Coordinates of C-alpha atoms and ligand atoms in Angstrom, one line a residue:
X1 CA -80.3 -21.1 -8.5
X2 CA -77.7 -21.2 -5.4
X3 CA -74.9 -20.8 -7.7
X4 CA -75.8 -18.0 -9.4
X5 CA -76.8 -16.0 -6.2
X6 CA -73.1 -16.8 -5.3
X7 CA -71.6 -15.5 -8.9
X8 CA -73.6 -12.4 -8.3
X9 CA -72.3 -12.0 -4.7
X10 CA -68.7 -13.0 -5.9
X11 CA -68.5 -10.6 -8.8
X12 CA -70.1 -8.0 -6.3
X13 CA -67.9 -8.2 -3.6
X14 CA -64.7 -8.1 -6.2
X15 CA -66.2 -5.3 -7.8
X16 CA -66.6 -3.4 -4.3
X17 CA -63.0 -4.4 -3.7
X18 CA -61.5 -3.0 -6.7
X19 CA -64.1 0.4 -6.3
X20 CA -63.0 0.7 -2.5
X21 CA -58.9 0.6 -3.6
X22 CA -59.5 2.8 -6.2
X23 CA -61.5 5.1 -3.9
X24 CA -58.7 5.0 -1.1
X25 CA -55.7 5.6 -3.9
X26 CA -53.9 8.2 -2.3
X27 CA -51.3 10.5 -3.9
X28 CA -48.3 8.3 -5.1
X29 CA -46.3 11.2 -4.3
X30 CA -47.1 10.8 -0.8
X31 CA -45.8 8.2 1.4
X32 CA -48.3 5.4 2.4
X33 CA -50.3 4.8 5.4
X34 CA -48.4 3.2 7.8
X35 CA -48.6 1.5 11.3
X36 CA -46.2 3.7 13.7
X37 CA -42.9 1.8 13.8
X38 CA -39.3 2.1 15.6
X39 CA -37.4 0.5 12.7
X40 CA -38.7 3.3 9.7
X41 CA -38.2 6.2 12.5
X42 CA -35.2 6.1 14.2
X43 CA -35.2 7.1 18.1
X44 CA -31.7 8.3 17.7
X45 CA -30.4 11.2 16.1
X46 CA -29.2 10.7 12.6
X47 CA -25.9 11.8 12.0
X48 CA -26.3 14.6 9.8
X49 CA -30.1 15.9 11.4
X50 CA -29.9 18.8 13.9
X51 CA -30.1 18.7 17.7
X52 CA -31.0 20.5 20.3
X53 CA -28.9 18.4 22.9
X54 CA -25.5 19.9 21.7
X55 CA -24.3 23.7 21.9
X56 CA -23.5 23.8 18.5
X57 CA -26.9 21.8 17.3
X58 CA -25.2 19.4 15.2
X59 CA -25.1 15.5 16.1
X60 CA -22.0 14.7 14.4
X61 CA -19.3 16.3 16.5
X62 CA -16.0 17.3 15.8
X63 CA -13.6 15.3 17.0
X64 CA -11.4 17.0 20.0
X65 CA -8.4 18.2 18.4
X66 CA -5.3 15.6 18.8
X67 CA -8.0 12.8 18.1
X68 CA -6.6 9.7 16.3
X69 CA -8.5 8.3 13.7
X70 CA -8.9 4.1 14.0
X71 CA -6.1 2.6 12.1
X72 CA -4.3 5.6 11.5
X73 CA -0.9 6.3 12.9
X74 CA 0.5 10.0 12.4
X75 CA 3.9 10.5 11.7
X76 CA 5.5 13.6 13.0
X77 CA 8.0 14.1 10.3
X78 CA 8.5 16.7 7.3
X79 CA 10.5 16.0 4.4
X80 CA 14.0 16.7 3.9
X81 CA 17.5 15.9 5.3
X82 CA 17.8 17.1 9.0
X83 CA 14.0 15.5 9.4
X84 CA 15.7 11.8 8.0
X85 CA 18.7 12.5 10.8
X86 CA 15.9 13.1 13.6
X87 CA 13.8 10.0 12.3
X88 CA 16.9 8.1 12.6
X89 CA 17.6 9.2 16.1
X90 CA 14.3 8.5 17.4
X91 CA 12.5 5.5 15.0
X92 CA 13.9 2.1 15.4
X93 CA 12.8 -0.8 13.5
X94 CA 9.6 -2.6 15.0
X95 CA 10.8 -5.8 13.7
X96 CA 14.0 -5.9 14.9
X97 CA 13.3 -8.2 17.8
X98 CA 12.4 -11.0 15.5
X99 CA 13.6 -10.4 11.9
X100 CA 13.8 -13.5 10.5
X101 CA 10.1 -14.1 10.0
X102 CA 9.5 -11.0 8.4
X103 CA 12.4 -11.1 6.0
X104 CA 10.2 -13.3 3.5
X105 CA 7.8 -10.4 3.0
X106 CA 10.6 -8.1 3.4
X107 CA 12.4 -9.9 0.1
X108 CA 8.8 -9.7 -1.9
X109 CA 8.2 -6.0 -1.1
X110 CA 12.1 -5.3 -2.4
X111 CA 11.4 -7.5 -5.5
X112 CA 8.3 -5.9 -6.3
X113 CA 9.2 -2.0 -5.9
X114 CA 12.9 -1.7 -5.2
X115 CA 15.1 -4.3 -7.7
X116 CA 14.1 -2.1 -10.7
X117 CA 16.6 0.7 -9.8
X118 CA 18.8 -0.9 -6.8
X119 CA 19.5 -4.6 -8.3
X120 CA 18.8 -7.8 -6.9
X121 CA 22.0 -7.5 -4.5
X122 CA 21.3 -3.8 -3.9
X123 CA 24.2 -2.6 -6.3
X124 CA 22.9 0.1 -8.3
X125 CA 22.3 -2.4 -11.4
X126 CA 18.8 -2.5 -11.6
X127 CA 17.5 -3.4 -15.4
X128 CA 16.6 0.6 -15.5
X129 CA 19.8 1.6 -15.0
X130 CA 20.5 -0.1 -18.5
X131 CA 17.9 1.7 -20.4
X132 CA 19.1 5.2 -19.4
X133 CA 18.2 6.1 -15.4
X134 CA 20.7 7.3 -13.7
X135 CA 22.1 4.3 -11.1
X136 CA 21.4 4.9 -7.8
X137 CA 24.3 4.5 -5.2
X138 CA 25.2 0.6 -4.0
X139 CA 23.1 -0.3 -0.8
X140 CA 26.4 -2.0 -0.2
X141 CA 28.2 1.2 -0.1
X142 CA 30.0 3.3 2.9
X143 CA 26.7 5.7 3.2
X144 CA 24.2 3.3 3.2
X145 CA 26.0 1.2 5.7
X146 CA 26.0 4.5 7.8
X147 CA 22.4 4.7 7.5
X148 CA 20.2 3.9 10.7
X149 CA 16.8 2.1 9.9
X150 CA 14.8 5.0 10.9
X151 CA 16.8 7.2 7.9
X152 CA 15.8 4.7 5.6
X153 CA 12.6 4.6 6.6
X154 CA 12.5 8.4 6.4
X155 CA 13.7 7.9 2.8
X156 CA 11.0 5.4 2.0
X157 CA 8.6 7.8 3.2
X158 CA 9.5 11.2 1.9
X159 CA 11.7 10.2 -1.1
X160 CA 15.3 11.9 -1.0
X161 CA 16.6 13.3 -4.6
X162 CA 15.6 11.5 -7.1
X163 CA 14.1 8.4 -5.4
X164 CA 10.5 9.1 -5.2
X165 CA 8.3 8.2 -1.7
X166 CA 7.1 5.0 -1.6
X167 CA 4.4 6.2 1.4
X168 CA 1.5 5.7 -0.9
X169 CA 2.8 2.1 -2.4
X170 CA 3.9 0.5 0.4
X171 CA 2.4 -0.1 4.2
X172 CA 4.2 1.4 7.2
X173 CA 5.4 -1.7 8.1
X174 CA 6.3 -3.3 5.0
X175 CA 8.6 -0.4 4.6
X176 CA 10.1 -1.7 7.9
X177 CA 10.4 -5.2 6.4
X178 CA 12.1 -4.1 3.3
X179 CA 14.9 -2.4 5.2
X180 CA 15.3 -6.0 6.8
X181 CA 16.1 -7.5 3.8
X182 CA 18.0 -4.4 2.4
X183 CA 20.0 -5.0 5.9
X184 CA 20.3 -8.9 5.4
X185 CA 21.7 -7.9 1.8
X186 CA 24.2 -5.8 3.5
X187 CA 25.3 -8.9 5.8
X188 CA 24.1 -6.6 8.6
X189 CA 21.2 -8.5 10.3
X190 CA 22.0 -9.8 13.2
X191 CA 20.2 -13.6 12.5
X192 CA 21.1 -13.3 8.9
X193 CA 21.3 -16.7 6.8
X194 CA 23.4 -16.4 4.2
X195 CA 21.8 -13.5 2.0
X196 CA 20.5 -15.2 -1.5
X197 CA 19.5 -11.8 -2.9
X198 CA 16.0 -12.3 -4.0
X199 CA 15.9 -13.8 -7.6
X200 CA 19.8 -13.6 -8.2
X201 CA 20.1 -17.4 -8.6
X202 CA 18.4 -17.4 -11.8
X203 CA 20.6 -15.1 -14.6
X204 CA 17.3 -14.4 -16.5
X205 CA 15.5 -11.9 -14.3
X206 CA 18.7 -9.9 -13.5
X207 CA 18.7 -9.4 -17.8
X208 CA 16.9 -6.7 -19.3
X209 CA 14.0 -8.3 -21.0
X210 CA 13.2 -7.1 -24.5
Ligands
HEC1 C1 12.9 4.8 -9.8 C2 14.3 3.8 -9.1 C3 14.3 3.8 -7.6 C4 13.7 2.8 -6.5 C5 12.3 1.9 -7.6 C6 14.2 3.0 -5.8 N1 14.9 3.6 -5.3 FE1 16.3 4.1 -3.5 N2 17.3 5.1 -4.5 C7 17.2 5.9 -5.5 C8 18.2 7.0 -6.1 C9 18.5 7.8 -7.3 C10 18.6 6.9 -5.0 C11 19.7 8.3 -4.5 C12 18.9 9.5 -4.2 C13 19.8 10.1 -4.4 O1 20.3 11.0 -5.1 O2 19.8 10.8 -2.7 C14 18.2 6.1 -4.2 C15 18.6 6.3 -2.5 C16 17.8 4.7 -1.7 C17 19.0 5.0 -0.8 C18 19.7 5.8 0.4 C19 20.9 5.2 0.0 C20 22.0 6.1 0.1 O3 23.4 5.8 0.1 O4 21.7 7.5 0.3 C21 18.3 3.5 0.3 C22 18.4 3.3 1.4 C23 17.1 3.1 -0.6 N3 17.5 4.3 -1.7 C24 16.4 2.0 -0.6 C25 14.8 1.8 -1.6 C26 14.4 0.8 -1.4 C27 14.4 -0.1 -0.2 C28 13.4 0.9 -1.9 C29 12.1 0.1 -2.6 C30 11.4 0.2 -1.7 C31 13.7 1.5 -3.0 N4 14.8 2.5 -2.7 C32 13.5 2.0 -4.4 C33 16.2 5.1 -7.4 C34 15.2 4.2 -6.6

């Protein structure tokens, strides 16, 4: 008898709670009832929300003129030979004080980006020149020997005639490092060890691969 009463009560409770939950079912398109909480509603203004505090009514303020984004350094040069000359006068290699430490990276960059045209030893005999691409001037020739680091940096950054800009492929620091390698090929690096051109020791690497 007591069991029957218990079962009836149980069914009634279940049916009752089902009924209540059906009755309370709101519009699913609307947000549910919620306890006010700062985790859902930010006290701070959202970046793109209107803002009564500022005169222009925006939360995200326009940076003052001349602001420099973090991690970005502007370079105040344009393309062209005059600008290359100016860069040559104004810029110096930031790694000049400790070149040997940076050389390994510079050689790797040269191997990846320059060897194809300039050749392992910088003589302008890279593999593409044997496939019809006009050879670049030797980096050991008088003209290149006379270029200052800043001029070379400008050439790598903005390109020069047939040579394209490498600013998009090679970071600013790596452009300075690869110049160290060119100096080492030229025998102009003060602390230069005997400069073994990258890959020059194995004859296969300087051959055109079919
Ligand atoms: C697609 C072929 C090619 C690649 C790759 C290339 N260069 Fe050049 N480079 C040239 C040509 C062609 C010139 C000559 C441009 C001119 O006529 O003024 C040149 C010129 C130069 C000069 C100036 C030489 C001078 O006497 O005026 C330097 C320095 C130089 N390159 C360095 C590099 C370095 C460092 C790299 C690798 C980051 C590189 N180049 C990649 C083709 C290339």
